[in-house]
Tab-separated table of C-alpha atoms in Angstrom:
chain	number	residue	atom	x	y	z
A	1	MET	CA	122.722	21.249	-16.758
A	2	ASP	CA	123.763	23.082	-13.614
A	3	GLU	CA	121.254	23.086	-10.821
A	4	SER	CA	121.342	25.677	-8.090
A	5	PRO	CA	121.259	24.323	-4.528
A	6	PRO	CA	117.833	24.340	-2.926
A	7	SER	CA	117.115	27.255	-0.704
A	8	ASP	CA	116.176	26.665	2.964
A	9	THR	CA	113.781	29.575	2.958
A	10	ASP	CA	110.917	30.402	0.695
A	11	PRO	CA	111.202	33.956	-0.745
A	12	THR	CA	107.478	34.353	-0.513
A	13	ASP	CA	107.523	33.522	3.200
A	14	SER	CA	110.239	36.085	3.968
A	15	ALA	CA	108.455	38.690	1.897
A	16	PHE	CA	105.268	38.434	3.918
A	17	ASP	CA	106.278	37.123	7.369
A	18	GLU	CA	109.337	39.265	8.097
A	19	PRO	CA	107.627	42.683	7.986
A	20	VAL	CA	104.834	41.348	10.157
A	21	GLY	CA	107.357	40.007	12.672
A	22	LYS	CA	109.251	43.271	12.747
A	23	ALA	CA	106.051	45.221	13.248
A	24	GLY	CA	105.020	42.926	16.109
A	25	ASP	CA	108.414	43.329	17.752
A	26	LYS	CA	108.194	47.098	17.498
A	27	VAL	CA	104.703	47.158	19.009
A	28	PHE	CA	105.718	44.861	21.846
A	29	PHE	CA	108.879	46.853	22.501
A	30	THR	CA	106.924	50.102	22.537
A	31	LEU	CA	104.351	48.745	25.000
A	32	SER	CA	107.011	47.250	27.248
A	33	PHE	CA	109.104	50.410	27.212
A	34	GLY	CA	106.011	52.523	27.875
A	35	ALA	CA	105.041	50.392	30.867
A	36	ALA	CA	108.544	50.633	32.328
A	37	ALA	CA	108.688	54.371	31.692
A	38	LEU	CA	105.272	54.817	33.294
A	39	ILE	CA	106.530	53.225	36.490
A	40	LEU	CA	109.541	55.537	36.582
A	41	VAL	CA	107.389	58.576	35.863
A	42	THR	CA	104.934	57.606	38.603
A	43	LEU	CA	107.756	57.086	41.073
A	44	ALA	CA	109.298	60.424	40.171
A	45	ALA	CA	105.904	62.137	40.450
A	46	VAL	CA	105.370	60.734	43.944
A	47	ALA	CA	108.844	61.842	45.014
A	48	PHE	CA	108.315	65.319	43.558
A	49	PHE	CA	104.949	65.668	45.285
A	50	LEU	CA	106.364	64.656	48.658
A	51	PHE	CA	109.326	66.994	48.266
A	52	ALA	CA	107.260	69.968	47.068
A	53	GLN	CA	104.616	69.574	49.763
A	54	GLY	CA	107.132	68.892	52.513
A	55	LEU	CA	109.494	71.747	51.603
A	56	PRO	CA	107.595	74.409	53.633
A	57	THR	CA	108.465	72.422	56.758
A	58	PHE	CA	112.146	73.224	56.245
A	59	THR	CA	111.774	76.788	54.947
A	60	SER	CA	109.274	78.090	57.509
A	61	ALA	CA	110.119	79.268	61.002
A	62	SER	CA	109.978	76.548	63.643
A	63	THR	CA	107.741	78.754	65.808
A	64	GLU	CA	104.899	78.216	63.341
A	65	LEU	CA	104.768	74.531	64.253
A	66	ASP	CA	103.250	73.183	67.428
A	67	GLY	CA	105.397	71.072	69.700
A	68	ASP	CA	108.955	70.379	68.607
A	69	ALA	CA	111.430	73.087	67.727
A	70	SER	CA	112.911	71.222	64.761
A	71	PHE	CA	111.906	68.649	62.205
A	72	LEU	CA	114.669	66.257	63.253
A	73	SER	CA	113.424	66.118	66.826
A	74	TYR	CA	109.964	65.366	65.472
A	75	VAL	CA	110.827	62.704	62.920
A	76	GLY	CA	113.667	61.083	64.893
A	77	PRO	CA	111.469	59.020	67.261
A	78	LEU	CA	109.221	58.082	64.362
A	79	VAL	CA	112.131	56.757	62.308
A	80	PHE	CA	113.393	54.876	65.352
A	81	GLY	CA	109.997	53.290	65.995
A	82	THR	CA	109.540	52.388	62.333
A	83	VAL	CA	112.917	50.671	62.030
A	84	TYR	CA	112.754	49.109	65.502
A	85	ILE	CA	109.339	47.470	65.070
A	86	SER	CA	110.173	46.334	61.536
A	87	CYS	CA	113.427	44.719	62.671
A	88	ILE	CA	111.579	42.862	65.447
A	89	ALA	CA	109.102	41.564	62.887
A	90	LEU	CA	111.938	40.536	60.572
A	91	LEU	CA	113.797	38.675	63.336
A	92	LEU	CA	110.640	36.767	64.234
A	93	ALA	CA	109.499	35.997	60.684
A	94	THR	CA	112.737	35.059	58.906
A	95	PRO	CA	113.611	31.826	60.804
A	96	VAL	CA	110.011	30.608	60.550
A	97	ALA	CA	109.850	31.473	56.855
A	98	ILE	CA	113.091	29.615	56.110
A	99	ALA	CA	111.908	26.554	58.049
A	100	VAL	CA	108.554	26.518	56.242
A	101	ALA	CA	110.235	26.997	52.859
A	102	LEU	CA	112.640	24.101	53.517
A	103	TYR	CA	109.803	21.841	54.650
A	104	ILE	CA	107.735	22.610	51.553
A	105	SER	CA	110.640	22.208	49.128
A	106	HIS	CA	112.499	19.224	50.592
A	107	TYR	CA	110.498	17.390	53.264
A	108	ALA	CA	106.743	17.523	52.695
A	109	PRO	CA	104.963	15.192	50.255
A	110	ARG	CA	103.905	16.863	47.057
A	111	ARG	CA	100.212	17.194	47.935
A	112	ILE	CA	100.906	18.528	51.428
A	113	ALA	CA	103.529	20.921	50.058
A	114	GLN	CA	101.088	22.349	47.522
A	115	THR	CA	98.345	22.750	50.126
A	116	LEU	CA	100.640	24.328	52.700
A	117	GLY	CA	102.129	26.680	50.123
A	118	TYR	CA	98.630	27.692	49.061
A	119	PHE	CA	97.635	28.597	52.619
A	120	ILE	CA	100.882	30.465	53.228
A	121	ASP	CA	100.259	32.526	50.111
A	122	LEU	CA	96.720	33.265	51.303
A	123	LEU	CA	98.154	35.130	54.297
A	124	ALA	CA	99.249	37.864	51.896
A	125	ALA	CA	95.637	38.370	50.749
A	126	ILE	CA	94.301	39.198	54.220
A	127	PRO	CA	93.758	42.985	54.612
A	128	SER	CA	95.904	44.781	57.157
A	129	VAL	CA	92.772	45.972	58.977
A	130	VAL	CA	91.875	42.353	59.689
A	131	TYR	CA	95.371	41.745	61.026
A	132	GLY	CA	94.996	44.799	63.244
A	133	LEU	CA	91.659	43.649	64.644
A	134	TRP	CA	93.033	40.165	65.239
A	135	GLY	CA	96.043	41.632	66.997
A	136	ILE	CA	94.098	43.921	69.322
A	137	LEU	CA	91.170	41.593	70.090
A	138	VAL	CA	92.796	38.162	70.139
A	139	LEU	CA	96.582	38.345	70.291
A	140	ALA	CA	97.049	41.261	72.701
A	141	PRO	CA	95.078	39.681	75.622
A	142	ILE	CA	96.913	36.379	75.189
A	143	MET	CA	100.297	38.092	75.098
A	144	SER	CA	99.619	40.249	78.178
A	145	GLU	CA	98.321	37.332	80.267
A	146	SER	CA	100.872	34.636	79.454
A	147	MET	CA	103.694	35.638	77.129
A	148	PHE	CA	104.712	38.973	78.647
A	149	PRO	CA	105.077	37.708	82.254
A	150	TRP	CA	107.063	34.709	81.008
A	151	LEU	CA	109.409	36.918	79.019
A	152	ARG	CA	109.905	39.312	81.929
A	153	ASP	CA	110.655	36.455	84.367
A	154	ASN	CA	112.873	34.295	82.133
A	155	VAL	CA	114.643	36.621	79.705
A	156	GLY	CA	114.409	39.850	81.673
A	157	PHE	CA	118.209	40.099	81.640
A	158	ILE	CA	117.888	41.201	77.991
A	159	PRO	CA	117.398	44.997	78.076
A	160	ILE	CA	114.407	45.047	75.708
A	161	PHE	CA	112.445	42.656	77.966
A	162	GLY	CA	113.447	43.861	81.399
A	163	SER	CA	112.867	47.258	83.002
A	164	ASP	CA	111.298	48.863	86.058
A	165	VAL	CA	108.204	49.873	84.083
A	166	PRO	CA	105.238	47.516	84.632
A	167	ILE	CA	104.006	45.301	81.832
A	168	ALA	CA	101.195	46.758	79.754
A	169	GLN	CA	98.043	44.896	80.753
A	170	SER	CA	96.287	45.943	77.560
A	171	GLY	CA	98.880	44.211	75.379
A	172	LYS	CA	99.218	47.291	73.147
A	173	THR	CA	102.985	47.067	72.969
A	174	THR	CA	105.810	47.091	70.483
A	175	PHE	CA	106.238	43.333	70.801
A	176	THR	CA	102.591	42.657	69.922
A	177	VAL	CA	102.892	44.810	66.819
A	178	GLY	CA	106.126	43.037	65.913
A	179	VAL	CA	104.405	39.645	66.084
A	180	VAL	CA	101.528	40.842	63.891
A	181	LEU	CA	103.915	42.332	61.327
A	182	ALA	CA	105.926	39.092	61.376
A	183	VAL	CA	102.800	37.192	60.337
A	184	MET	CA	102.140	39.765	57.612
A	185	VAL	CA	105.627	39.550	56.049
A	186	LEU	CA	105.868	35.766	56.443
A	187	PRO	CA	104.316	34.978	53.018
A	188	ILE	CA	106.780	37.232	51.186
A	189	ILE	CA	109.894	35.700	52.727
A	190	THR	CA	108.519	32.165	52.508
A	191	ALA	CA	107.531	32.419	48.843
A	192	ILE	CA	110.886	33.793	47.708
A	193	SER	CA	112.905	31.366	49.853
A	194	ARG	CA	110.843	28.407	48.636
A	195	GLU	CA	111.384	29.257	44.985
A	196	VAL	CA	115.111	29.753	45.482
A	197	PHE	CA	115.532	26.497	47.407
A	198	MET	CA	113.691	24.580	44.679
A	199	GLN	CA	116.116	25.978	42.080
A	200	THR	CA	119.111	24.319	43.739
A	201	PRO	CA	120.948	22.257	41.089
A	202	ARG	CA	120.040	18.615	41.435
A	203	LEU	CA	123.653	17.660	40.786
A	204	HIS	CA	124.773	19.468	43.960
A	205	GLU	CA	122.289	17.562	46.088
A	206	GLU	CA	123.109	14.212	44.482
A	207	ALA	CA	126.828	14.834	44.995
A	208	SER	CA	126.268	15.392	48.714
A	209	LEU	CA	124.115	12.282	48.960
A	210	ALA	CA	126.764	10.267	47.127
A	211	LEU	CA	129.288	11.294	49.768
A	212	GLY	CA	127.040	9.889	52.485
A	213	ALA	CA	125.408	13.109	53.667
A	214	THR	CA	122.044	13.019	55.406
A	215	ARG	CA	119.101	15.072	54.184
A	216	TRP	CA	119.840	17.837	56.697
A	217	GLU	CA	123.512	17.845	55.699
A	218	VAL	CA	122.489	18.182	52.054
A	219	ILE	CA	120.336	21.182	52.968
A	220	ARG	CA	123.093	22.717	55.056
A	221	GLN	CA	125.877	22.133	52.527
A	222	ALA	CA	124.081	22.674	49.210
A	223	VAL	CA	120.601	24.151	49.491
A	224	ILE	CA	121.053	26.940	52.027
A	225	PRO	CA	124.352	28.251	50.570
A	226	TYR	CA	122.850	28.266	47.079
A	227	GLY	CA	119.729	30.122	48.179
A	228	ARG	CA	121.396	32.566	50.552
A	229	SER	CA	121.019	35.557	48.262
A	230	GLY	CA	117.346	34.783	47.677
A	231	VAL	CA	116.657	34.512	51.396
A	232	ILE	CA	118.397	37.836	52.028
A	233	SER	CA	116.446	39.483	49.224
A	234	GLY	CA	113.161	38.081	50.529
A	235	ALA	CA	113.958	39.289	54.035
A	236	MET	CA	114.764	42.783	52.749
A	237	LEU	CA	111.528	42.897	50.766
A	238	GLY	CA	109.668	41.791	53.877
A	239	LEU	CA	111.393	44.558	55.787
A	240	GLY	CA	110.198	47.070	53.211
A	241	ARG	CA	106.663	45.755	53.635
A	242	ALA	CA	106.862	46.120	57.417
A	243	LEU	CA	108.275	49.648	57.205
A	244	GLY	CA	105.220	50.931	55.371
A	245	GLU	CA	102.500	49.139	57.319
A	246	THR	CA	99.873	51.582	58.605
A	247	MET	CA	96.500	50.275	59.748
A	248	ALA	CA	97.634	47.272	61.767
A	249	VAL	CA	100.119	49.415	63.684
A	250	ALA	CA	97.628	52.234	64.201
A	251	ILE	CA	94.991	49.845	65.574
A	252	ILE	CA	97.243	47.912	67.956
A	253	LEU	CA	99.976	50.269	69.155
A	254	SER	CA	99.583	52.688	72.040
A	255	PRO	CA	102.202	55.259	70.964
A	256	ALA	CA	104.119	57.873	72.911
A	257	ARG	CA	106.617	60.549	71.880
A	258	GLY	CA	110.209	59.472	72.432
A	259	TYR	CA	112.695	56.612	72.132
A	260	PHE	CA	111.615	53.474	74.010
A	261	TRP	CA	113.530	50.192	73.921
A	262	ASP	CA	111.374	48.043	76.204
A	263	VAL	CA	108.886	46.088	74.102
A	264	LEU	CA	106.558	44.967	76.922
A	265	THR	CA	105.419	48.278	78.400
A	266	GLY	CA	102.832	50.851	77.418
A	267	GLN	CA	105.514	53.355	76.364
A	268	ASN	CA	106.072	52.707	72.680
A	269	SER	CA	107.656	54.709	69.881
A	270	ASN	CA	105.270	55.349	67.022
A	271	THR	CA	105.930	54.643	63.340
A	272	ILE	CA	105.892	57.155	60.498
A	273	ALA	CA	102.992	55.569	58.621
A	274	SER	CA	100.866	55.147	61.742
A	275	ASN	CA	101.563	58.703	62.874
A	276	ILE	CA	100.452	60.079	59.486
A	277	ALA	CA	97.234	58.050	59.589
A	278	LEU	CA	96.403	59.178	63.134
A	279	GLN	CA	97.396	62.846	62.855
A	280	PHE	CA	96.419	63.770	59.309
A	281	PRO	CA	92.607	64.107	59.821
A	282	GLU	CA	93.096	66.716	62.564
A	283	SER	CA	96.010	68.599	60.996
A	284	SER	CA	95.923	71.789	58.969
A	285	GLY	CA	98.310	74.287	57.451
A	286	LEU	CA	101.957	73.690	58.135
A	287	GLU	CA	101.195	70.603	60.225
A	288	VAL	CA	100.062	68.860	57.037
A	289	ASN	CA	103.330	69.792	55.337
A	290	ARG	CA	105.282	68.343	58.233
A	291	LEU	CA	103.391	65.048	57.975
A	292	ILE	CA	104.080	64.944	54.241
A	293	ALA	CA	107.748	65.595	54.976
A	294	THR	CA	107.787	62.563	57.276
A	295	GLY	CA	106.200	60.638	54.403
A	296	LEU	CA	109.151	61.691	52.257
A	297	VAL	CA	111.507	60.266	54.875
A	298	LEU	CA	109.578	56.977	54.817
A	299	PHE	CA	109.669	57.001	51.012
A	300	VAL	CA	113.449	57.356	50.983
A	301	LEU	CA	113.852	54.704	53.689
A	302	THR	CA	111.656	52.171	51.882
A	303	PHE	CA	113.287	52.934	48.534
A	304	ALA	CA	116.731	52.361	50.049
A	305	VAL	CA	115.690	49.021	51.541
A	306	ASN	CA	114.247	47.772	48.237
A	307	ALA	CA	117.290	49.018	46.334
A	308	ILE	CA	119.569	47.056	48.660
A	309	ALA	CA	117.379	43.962	48.192
A	310	ARG	CA	117.603	44.311	44.417
A	311	ARG	CA	121.369	44.753	44.568
A	312	VAL	CA	121.746	41.651	46.701
A	313	ALA	CA	119.570	39.658	44.312
A	314	ASN	CA	121.545	40.776	41.260
A	315	SER	CA	124.958	40.334	42.857
A	316	GLY	CA	124.538	36.578	43.120
A	317	PHE	CA	125.868	36.524	46.685
A	318	SER	CA	125.735	32.863	47.428
A	319	GLY	CA	127.815	30.299	49.203
A	320	ALA	CA	127.662	28.195	46.086
A	321	ASP	CA	129.760	30.773	44.276
A	322	GLY	CA	132.671	30.295	46.581
């Protein structure tokens, strides 16, 4: 008597389980797609609002606005101050973040690494108002009494530290804001760099050790090249965070209208976000539209920075690839 081969699947199981699985997949796909679409719709709605509300700034006569004759002359110093202060913060935070990430991932004992990583992550939970109060009440006096004179006397040959303008005794300078923003973006860069460094293939590190490399040589030859794209992406995301900071800058900075390179004096270029926060309560009519138009410029600038960070992360730019 011929016997048919046993089947691996039970017909009753496929009859009942498969429709349920397909239904679950469809529900999950619908929810996931809806969440992603909601983000895009929200982003588009924000962009449309900024464009619609800022459009009267470009279509109205310049005589209806107080101060500057054109929008470019108004927003130019603000864009300069925003990018300038954010770049200072990035230059100060990135080396420290990389060093901390390397110590946590490759040097510190496990318990110390977990504790240190926990405290670094807690820095991101501190409100920006607290950072601003700390900067103006604690950091600014220390910087004006000790750090600023030392910088002027020892590195005054660098244009941003040396000029004929006296040092700001209040400490409300571009450099103080840059230090505060560096502390604020430090957790972002550190967290991303730490995760990327810990993903370095163990085989690469063991190969370097087998060739007689020291721990630092292993980091320099295997870890840092492998995590280069992650560090760049983290730095760009930190830059995007610094570009949009409002309250800390508004509390600490003593702004002026114009382009100012010296970071130790009381003449400082303002940022877009800080200018909106300071000017919006007293503005009306077309002045409000002009502030919203500057918000559109900040939106485009921040979007471009995050898009570049995402492109770098997806491109896999790493020394390990070569």
